[in-house]
mmCIF file of C-alpha atoms in Angstrom:
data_model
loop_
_atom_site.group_PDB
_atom_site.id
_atom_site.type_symbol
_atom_site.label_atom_id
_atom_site.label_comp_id
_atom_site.label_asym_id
_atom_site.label_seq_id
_atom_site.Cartn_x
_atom_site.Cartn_y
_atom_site.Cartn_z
ATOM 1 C CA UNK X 1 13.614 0.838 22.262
ATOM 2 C CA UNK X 2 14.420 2.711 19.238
ATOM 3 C CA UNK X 3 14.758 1.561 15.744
ATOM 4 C CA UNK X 4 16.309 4.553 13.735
ATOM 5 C CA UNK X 5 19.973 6.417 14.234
ATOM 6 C CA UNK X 6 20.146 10.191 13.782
ATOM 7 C CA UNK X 7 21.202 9.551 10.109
ATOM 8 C CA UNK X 8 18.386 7.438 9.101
ATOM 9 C CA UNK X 9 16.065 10.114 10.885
ATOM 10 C CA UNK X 10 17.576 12.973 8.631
ATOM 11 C CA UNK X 11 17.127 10.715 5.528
ATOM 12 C CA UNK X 12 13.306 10.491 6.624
ATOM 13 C CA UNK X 13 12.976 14.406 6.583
ATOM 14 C CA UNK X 14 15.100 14.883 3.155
ATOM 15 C CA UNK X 15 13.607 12.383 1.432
ATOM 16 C CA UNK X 16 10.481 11.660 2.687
ATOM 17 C CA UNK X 17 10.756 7.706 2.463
ATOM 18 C CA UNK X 18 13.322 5.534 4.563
ATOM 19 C CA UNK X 19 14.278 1.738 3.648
ATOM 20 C CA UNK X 20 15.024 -0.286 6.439
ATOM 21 C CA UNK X 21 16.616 -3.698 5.197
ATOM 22 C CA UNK X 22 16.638 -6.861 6.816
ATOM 23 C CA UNK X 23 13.879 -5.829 9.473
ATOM 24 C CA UNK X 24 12.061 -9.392 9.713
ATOM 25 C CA UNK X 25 14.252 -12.353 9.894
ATOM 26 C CA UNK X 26 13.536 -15.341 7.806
ATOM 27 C CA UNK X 27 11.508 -17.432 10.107
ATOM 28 C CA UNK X 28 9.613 -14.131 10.044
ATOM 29 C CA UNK X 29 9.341 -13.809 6.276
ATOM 30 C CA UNK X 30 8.608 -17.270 6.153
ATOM 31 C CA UNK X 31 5.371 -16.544 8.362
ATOM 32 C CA UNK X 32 4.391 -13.423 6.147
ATOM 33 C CA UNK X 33 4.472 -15.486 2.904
ATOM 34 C CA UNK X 34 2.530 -17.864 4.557
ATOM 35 C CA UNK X 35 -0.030 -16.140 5.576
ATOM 36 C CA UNK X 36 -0.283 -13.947 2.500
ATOM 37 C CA UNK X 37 -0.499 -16.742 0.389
ATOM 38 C CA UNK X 38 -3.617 -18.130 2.592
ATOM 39 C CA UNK X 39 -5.200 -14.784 2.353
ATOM 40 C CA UNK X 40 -4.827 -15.147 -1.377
ATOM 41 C CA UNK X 41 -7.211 -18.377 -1.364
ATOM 42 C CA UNK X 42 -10.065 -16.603 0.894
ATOM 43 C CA UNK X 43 -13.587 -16.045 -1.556
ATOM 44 C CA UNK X 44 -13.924 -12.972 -2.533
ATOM 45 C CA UNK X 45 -16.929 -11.269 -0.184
ATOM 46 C CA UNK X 46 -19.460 -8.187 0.083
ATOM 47 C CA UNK X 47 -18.697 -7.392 3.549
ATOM 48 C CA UNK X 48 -15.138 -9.027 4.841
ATOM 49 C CA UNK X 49 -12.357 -8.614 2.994
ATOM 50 C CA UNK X 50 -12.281 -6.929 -0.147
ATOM 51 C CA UNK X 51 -10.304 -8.870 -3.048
ATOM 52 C CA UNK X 52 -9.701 -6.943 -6.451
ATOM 53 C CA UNK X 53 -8.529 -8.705 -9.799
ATOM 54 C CA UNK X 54 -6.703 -7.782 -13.045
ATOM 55 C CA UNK X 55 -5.998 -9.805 -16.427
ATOM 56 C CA UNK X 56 -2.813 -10.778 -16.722
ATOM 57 C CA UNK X 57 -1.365 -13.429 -19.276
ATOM 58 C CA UNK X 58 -2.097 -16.050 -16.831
ATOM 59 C CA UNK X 59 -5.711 -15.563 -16.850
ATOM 60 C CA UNK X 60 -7.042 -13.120 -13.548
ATOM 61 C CA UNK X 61 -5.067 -12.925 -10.893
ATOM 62 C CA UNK X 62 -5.604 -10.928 -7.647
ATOM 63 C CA UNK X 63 -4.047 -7.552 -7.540
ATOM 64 C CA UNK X 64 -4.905 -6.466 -4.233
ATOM 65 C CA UNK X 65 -6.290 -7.989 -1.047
ATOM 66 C CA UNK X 66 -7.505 -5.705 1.664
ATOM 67 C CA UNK X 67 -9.282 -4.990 5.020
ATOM 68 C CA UNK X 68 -7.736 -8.563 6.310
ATOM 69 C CA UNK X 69 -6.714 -7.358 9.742
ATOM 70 C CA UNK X 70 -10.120 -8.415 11.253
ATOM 71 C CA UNK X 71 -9.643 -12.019 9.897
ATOM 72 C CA UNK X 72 -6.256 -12.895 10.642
ATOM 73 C CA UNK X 73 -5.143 -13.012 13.916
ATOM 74 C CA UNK X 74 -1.511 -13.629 13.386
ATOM 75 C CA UNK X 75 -0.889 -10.816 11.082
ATOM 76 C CA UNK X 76 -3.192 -8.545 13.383
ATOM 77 C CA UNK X 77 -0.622 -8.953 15.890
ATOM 78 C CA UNK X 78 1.985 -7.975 13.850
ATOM 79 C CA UNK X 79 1.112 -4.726 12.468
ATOM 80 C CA UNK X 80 -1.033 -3.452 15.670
ATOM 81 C CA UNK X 81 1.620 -4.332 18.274
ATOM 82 C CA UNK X 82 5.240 -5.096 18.384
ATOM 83 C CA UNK X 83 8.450 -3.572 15.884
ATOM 84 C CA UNK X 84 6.389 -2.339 13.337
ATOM 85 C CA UNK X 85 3.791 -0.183 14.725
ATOM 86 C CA UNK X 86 7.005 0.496 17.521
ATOM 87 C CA UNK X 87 8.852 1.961 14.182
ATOM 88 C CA UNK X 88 6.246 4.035 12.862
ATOM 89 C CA UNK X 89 5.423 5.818 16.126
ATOM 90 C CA UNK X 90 8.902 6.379 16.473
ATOM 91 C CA UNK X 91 9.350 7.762 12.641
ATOM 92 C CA UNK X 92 6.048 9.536 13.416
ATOM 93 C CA UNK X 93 7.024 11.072 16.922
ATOM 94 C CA UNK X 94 3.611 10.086 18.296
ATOM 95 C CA UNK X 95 1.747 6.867 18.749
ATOM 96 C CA UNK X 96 0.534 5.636 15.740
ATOM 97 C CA UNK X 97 -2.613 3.468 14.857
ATOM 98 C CA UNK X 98 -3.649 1.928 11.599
ATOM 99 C CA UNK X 99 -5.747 3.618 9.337
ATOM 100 C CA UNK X 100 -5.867 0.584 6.361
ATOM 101 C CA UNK X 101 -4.031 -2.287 4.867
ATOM 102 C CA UNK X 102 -3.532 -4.315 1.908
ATOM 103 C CA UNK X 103 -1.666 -6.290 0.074
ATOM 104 C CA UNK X 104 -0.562 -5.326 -3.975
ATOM 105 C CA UNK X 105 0.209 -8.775 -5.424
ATOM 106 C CA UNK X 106 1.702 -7.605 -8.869
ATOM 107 C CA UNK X 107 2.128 -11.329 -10.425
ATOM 108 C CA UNK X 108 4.053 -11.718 -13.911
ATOM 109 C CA UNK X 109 2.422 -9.290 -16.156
ATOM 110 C CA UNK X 110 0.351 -7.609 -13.491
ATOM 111 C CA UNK X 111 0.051 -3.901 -13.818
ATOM 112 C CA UNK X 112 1.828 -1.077 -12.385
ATOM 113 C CA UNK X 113 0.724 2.500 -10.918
ATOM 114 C CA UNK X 114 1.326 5.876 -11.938
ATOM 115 C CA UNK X 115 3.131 8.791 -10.234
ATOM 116 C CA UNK X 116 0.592 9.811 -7.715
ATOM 117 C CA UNK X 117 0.643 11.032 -3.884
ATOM 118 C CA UNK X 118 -1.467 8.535 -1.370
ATOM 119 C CA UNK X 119 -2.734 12.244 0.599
ATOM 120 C CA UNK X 120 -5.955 12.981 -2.084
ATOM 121 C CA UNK X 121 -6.974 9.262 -1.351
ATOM 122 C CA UNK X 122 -6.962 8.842 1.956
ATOM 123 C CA UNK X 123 -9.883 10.949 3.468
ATOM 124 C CA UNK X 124 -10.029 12.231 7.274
ATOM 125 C CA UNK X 125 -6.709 12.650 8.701
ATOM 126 C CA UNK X 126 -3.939 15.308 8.155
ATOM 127 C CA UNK X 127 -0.965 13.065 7.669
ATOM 128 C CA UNK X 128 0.079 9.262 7.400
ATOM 129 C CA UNK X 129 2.710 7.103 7.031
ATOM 130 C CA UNK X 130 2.820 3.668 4.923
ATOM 131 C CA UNK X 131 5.094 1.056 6.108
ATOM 132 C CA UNK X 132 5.454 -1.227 2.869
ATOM 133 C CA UNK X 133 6.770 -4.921 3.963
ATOM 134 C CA UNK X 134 8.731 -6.663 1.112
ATOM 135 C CA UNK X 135 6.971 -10.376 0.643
ATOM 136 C CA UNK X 136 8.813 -11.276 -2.217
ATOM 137 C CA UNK X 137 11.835 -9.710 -3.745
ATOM 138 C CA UNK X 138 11.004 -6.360 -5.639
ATOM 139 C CA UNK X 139 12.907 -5.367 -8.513
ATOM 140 C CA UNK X 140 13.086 -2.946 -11.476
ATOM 141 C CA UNK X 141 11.906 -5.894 -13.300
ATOM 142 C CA UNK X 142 9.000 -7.075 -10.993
ATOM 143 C CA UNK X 143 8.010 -3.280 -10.774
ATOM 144 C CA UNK X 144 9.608 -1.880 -7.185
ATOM 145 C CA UNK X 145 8.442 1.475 -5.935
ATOM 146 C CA UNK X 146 10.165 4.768 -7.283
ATOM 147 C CA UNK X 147 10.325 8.056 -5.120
ATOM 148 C CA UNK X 148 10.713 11.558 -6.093
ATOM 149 C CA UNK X 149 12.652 11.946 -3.580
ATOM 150 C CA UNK X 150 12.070 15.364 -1.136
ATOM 151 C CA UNK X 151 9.227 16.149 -2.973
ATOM 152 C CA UNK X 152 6.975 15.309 -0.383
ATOM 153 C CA UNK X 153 7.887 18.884 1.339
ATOM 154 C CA UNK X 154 5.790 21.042 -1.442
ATOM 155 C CA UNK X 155 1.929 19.079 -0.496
ATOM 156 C CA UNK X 156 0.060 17.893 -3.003
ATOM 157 C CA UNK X 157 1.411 18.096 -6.290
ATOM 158 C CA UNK X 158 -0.318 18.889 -9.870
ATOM 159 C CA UNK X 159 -3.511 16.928 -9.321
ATOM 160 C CA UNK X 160 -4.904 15.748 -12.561
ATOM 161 C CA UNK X 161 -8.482 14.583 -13.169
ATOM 162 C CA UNK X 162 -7.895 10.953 -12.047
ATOM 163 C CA UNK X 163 -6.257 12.211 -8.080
ATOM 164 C CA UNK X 164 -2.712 12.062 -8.932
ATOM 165 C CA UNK X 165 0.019 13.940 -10.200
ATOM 166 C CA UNK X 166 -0.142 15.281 -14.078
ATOM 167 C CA UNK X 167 1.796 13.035 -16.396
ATOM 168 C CA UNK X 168 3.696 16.343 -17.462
ATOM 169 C CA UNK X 169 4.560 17.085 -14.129
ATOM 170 C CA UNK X 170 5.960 13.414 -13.263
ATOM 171 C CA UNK X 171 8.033 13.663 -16.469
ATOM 172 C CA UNK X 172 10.066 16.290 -15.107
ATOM 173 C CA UNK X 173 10.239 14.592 -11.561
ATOM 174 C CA UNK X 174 13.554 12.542 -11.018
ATOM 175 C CA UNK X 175 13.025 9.108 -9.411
ATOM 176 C CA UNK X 176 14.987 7.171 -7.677
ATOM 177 C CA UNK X 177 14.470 3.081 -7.810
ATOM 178 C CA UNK X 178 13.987 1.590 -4.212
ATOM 179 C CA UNK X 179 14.566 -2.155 -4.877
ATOM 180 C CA UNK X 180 13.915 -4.401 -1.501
ATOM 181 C CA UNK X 181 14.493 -7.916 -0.278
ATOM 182 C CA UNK X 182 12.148 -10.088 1.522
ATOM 183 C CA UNK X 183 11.879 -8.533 5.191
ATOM 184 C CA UNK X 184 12.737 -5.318 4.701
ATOM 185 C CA UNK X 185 10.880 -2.262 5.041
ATOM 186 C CA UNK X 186 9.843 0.939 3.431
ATOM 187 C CA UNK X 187 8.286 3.981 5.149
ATOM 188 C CA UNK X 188 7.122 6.790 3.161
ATOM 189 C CA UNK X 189 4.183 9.677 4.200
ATOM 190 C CA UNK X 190 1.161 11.381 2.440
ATOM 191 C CA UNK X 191 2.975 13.740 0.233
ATOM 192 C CA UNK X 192 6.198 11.588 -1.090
ATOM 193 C CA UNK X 193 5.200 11.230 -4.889
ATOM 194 C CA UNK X 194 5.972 7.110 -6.027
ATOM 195 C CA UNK X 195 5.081 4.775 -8.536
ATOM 196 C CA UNK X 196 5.905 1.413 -9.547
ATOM 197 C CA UNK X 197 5.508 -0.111 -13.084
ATOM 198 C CA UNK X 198 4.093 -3.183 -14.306
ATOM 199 C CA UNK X 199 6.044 -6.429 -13.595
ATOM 200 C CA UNK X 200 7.941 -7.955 -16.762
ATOM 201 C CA UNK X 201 9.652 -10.469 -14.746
ATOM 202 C CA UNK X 202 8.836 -14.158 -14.258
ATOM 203 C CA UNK X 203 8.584 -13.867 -10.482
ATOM 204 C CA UNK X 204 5.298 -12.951 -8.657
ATOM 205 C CA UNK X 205 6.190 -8.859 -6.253
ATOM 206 C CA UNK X 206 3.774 -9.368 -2.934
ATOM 207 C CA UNK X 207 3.875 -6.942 -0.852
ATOM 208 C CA UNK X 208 1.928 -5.999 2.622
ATOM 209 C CA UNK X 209 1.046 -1.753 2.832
ATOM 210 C CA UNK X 210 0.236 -0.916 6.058
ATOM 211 C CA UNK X 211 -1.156 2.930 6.351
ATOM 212 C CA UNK X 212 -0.747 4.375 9.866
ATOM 213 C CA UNK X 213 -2.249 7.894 10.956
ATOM 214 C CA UNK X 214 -1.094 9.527 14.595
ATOM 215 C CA UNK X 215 -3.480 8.186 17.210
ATOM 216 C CA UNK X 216 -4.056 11.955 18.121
ATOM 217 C CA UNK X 217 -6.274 12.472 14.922
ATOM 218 C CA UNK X 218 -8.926 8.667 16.173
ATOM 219 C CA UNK X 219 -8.989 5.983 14.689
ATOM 220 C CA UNK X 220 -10.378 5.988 11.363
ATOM 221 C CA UNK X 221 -10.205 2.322 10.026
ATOM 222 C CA UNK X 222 -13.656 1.701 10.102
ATOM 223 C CA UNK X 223 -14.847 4.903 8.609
ATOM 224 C CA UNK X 224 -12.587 4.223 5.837
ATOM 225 C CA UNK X 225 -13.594 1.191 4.406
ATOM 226 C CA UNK X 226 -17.398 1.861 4.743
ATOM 227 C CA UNK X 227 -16.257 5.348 2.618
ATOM 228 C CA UNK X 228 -14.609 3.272 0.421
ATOM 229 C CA UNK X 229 -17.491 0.596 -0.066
ATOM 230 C CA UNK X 230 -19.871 3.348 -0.539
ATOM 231 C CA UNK X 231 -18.177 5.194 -3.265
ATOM 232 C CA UNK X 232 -17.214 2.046 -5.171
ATOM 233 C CA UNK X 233 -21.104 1.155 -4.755
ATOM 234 C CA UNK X 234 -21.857 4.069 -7.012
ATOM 235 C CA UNK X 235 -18.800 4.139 -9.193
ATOM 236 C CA UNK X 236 -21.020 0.988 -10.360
ATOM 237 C CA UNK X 237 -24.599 3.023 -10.748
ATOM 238 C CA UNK X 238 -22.502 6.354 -12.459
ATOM 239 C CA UNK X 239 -21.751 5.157 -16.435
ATOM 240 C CA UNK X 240 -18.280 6.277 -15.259
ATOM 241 C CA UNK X 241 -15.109 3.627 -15.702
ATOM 242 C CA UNK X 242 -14.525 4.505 -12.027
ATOM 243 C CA UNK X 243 -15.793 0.978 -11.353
ATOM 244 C CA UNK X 244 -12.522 -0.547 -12.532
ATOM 245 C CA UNK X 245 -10.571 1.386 -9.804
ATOM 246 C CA UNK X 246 -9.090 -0.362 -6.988
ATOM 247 C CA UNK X 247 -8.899 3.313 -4.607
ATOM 248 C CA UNK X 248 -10.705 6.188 -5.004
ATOM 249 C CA UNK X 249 -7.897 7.500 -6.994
ATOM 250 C CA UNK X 250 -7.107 6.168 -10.863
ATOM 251 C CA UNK X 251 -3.856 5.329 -10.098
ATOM 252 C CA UNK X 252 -4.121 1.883 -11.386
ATOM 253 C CA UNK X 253 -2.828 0.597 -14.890
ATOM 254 C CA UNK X 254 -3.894 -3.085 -14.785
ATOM 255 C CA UNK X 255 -6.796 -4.365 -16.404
ATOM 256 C CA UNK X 256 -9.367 -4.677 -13.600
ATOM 257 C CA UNK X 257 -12.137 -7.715 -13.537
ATOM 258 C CA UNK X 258 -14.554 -7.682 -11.646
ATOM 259 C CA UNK X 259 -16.038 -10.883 -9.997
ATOM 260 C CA UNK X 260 -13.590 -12.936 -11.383
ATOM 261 C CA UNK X 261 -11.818 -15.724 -9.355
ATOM 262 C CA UNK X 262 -7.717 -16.619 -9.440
ATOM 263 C CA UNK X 263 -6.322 -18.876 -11.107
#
């Protein structure tokens, strides 16, 4: 089946991101926070999952869970079979296959992420495409994603020293606020500059990113997070601050712990 109408798939080429509300149902959210809130209690480990922390005024609190597919069956199900891999293919003209996944938990105070492109930090493919799945409500408040919207047609975009785009640039970008509701659905590529900023409400802003390459180009998952593992190894060893990143770009503006636990 298809899941887009010929004016949703000229939104996806003019703007380079494309909402889709009310794509789980509720017995379908209910299962998501569910299991996102059980993947929040798994100990942190060296060779599983990977959990990463910031200081918020709550104490530390996870900001981002990731490489989870392995260990939960349910959720492997849902993003390597069914609607949303169906969607992404279909956005993506090809089959699609997943390339990474976490989940950005952005709890009261947690911090947000600067104006950056998701191309110069994810290594070995041509092209992508993220399918974000709203968790919680996200707001201007909580810190929802902004898009510079069809922006993502010029490639990558004033890279700065830390992988993303120059603060002067992004102050002349104009952004448009993508606010979603529990079950829906953004899809945005490589190149579609987006940001998000910290969350000053009360009200914790899950969220699931699943990254998706075109099964043409192999399938990279593994490669990836043994990259990733690697270079955060010697971020450690290198005197740099690179060790309080959470990607291999500094896109991150949240106080990062390390080996700390949740409250």
């Amino acid at each position: 089946m298809t899941y887009l109408n010929s004016s949703q798939h000229q939104d996806w080429e003019n703007n380079g991101y494309l909402k889709l509300s009310g794509f789980f149902n509720a017995d379908e959210v209910d299962n998501l926070q569910s299991w996102v809130s059980n993947i929040s209690t798994w100990e942190t480990t060296t060779d599983k999952w990977m959990h990463h922390y910031e200081s918020t005024p709550d104490g530390a609190r996870l900001s981002r869970s990731e490489n989870f597919v392995p260990y939960h069956d349910k959720l492997k199900d849902t993003v390597t079979s069914g609607k949303v891999i169906d969607v992404v293919s279909e956005v993506m003209n090809e089959p699609a296959i997943l390339y990474k996944e976490k989940i950005n938990y952005k709890y009261p105070g947690g911090g947000g992420y600067v104006a950056h492109q998701d191309a110069p930090a994810y290594e070995f493919v041509d092209f992508h495409i993220t399918c974000l799945i709203s968790v919680d409500a996200s707001t201007p408040e909580s810190g929802c994603l902004y898009f510079a919207s069809g922006r993502h047609q010029e490639g990558v975009i004033a890279l700065d020293e830390n992988g993303c785009v120059s603060p002067e640039t992004a102050d002349t970008m104009t952004w448009t606020c993508v606010p979603t509701d529990p079950g829906d659905i953004l899809l945005f590529g490589s190149y579609i500059p987006h940001k998000s900023p910290p969350n000053r409400s009360d009200e914790p802003r899950r969220i699931i990113y699943l990254t998706y390459n075109p099964k043409s180009q192999g399938n990279w998952r593994e490669k990836y997070y043994d990259d990733k593992r690697k270079a955060f190894a010697e971020y450690v060893k290198d005197g740099t601050n690179r060790d309080g990143q959470i990607s291999k770009i500094a896109h991150f503006r949240g106080k990062s712990i390390k080996n700390a636990k949740s409250n």
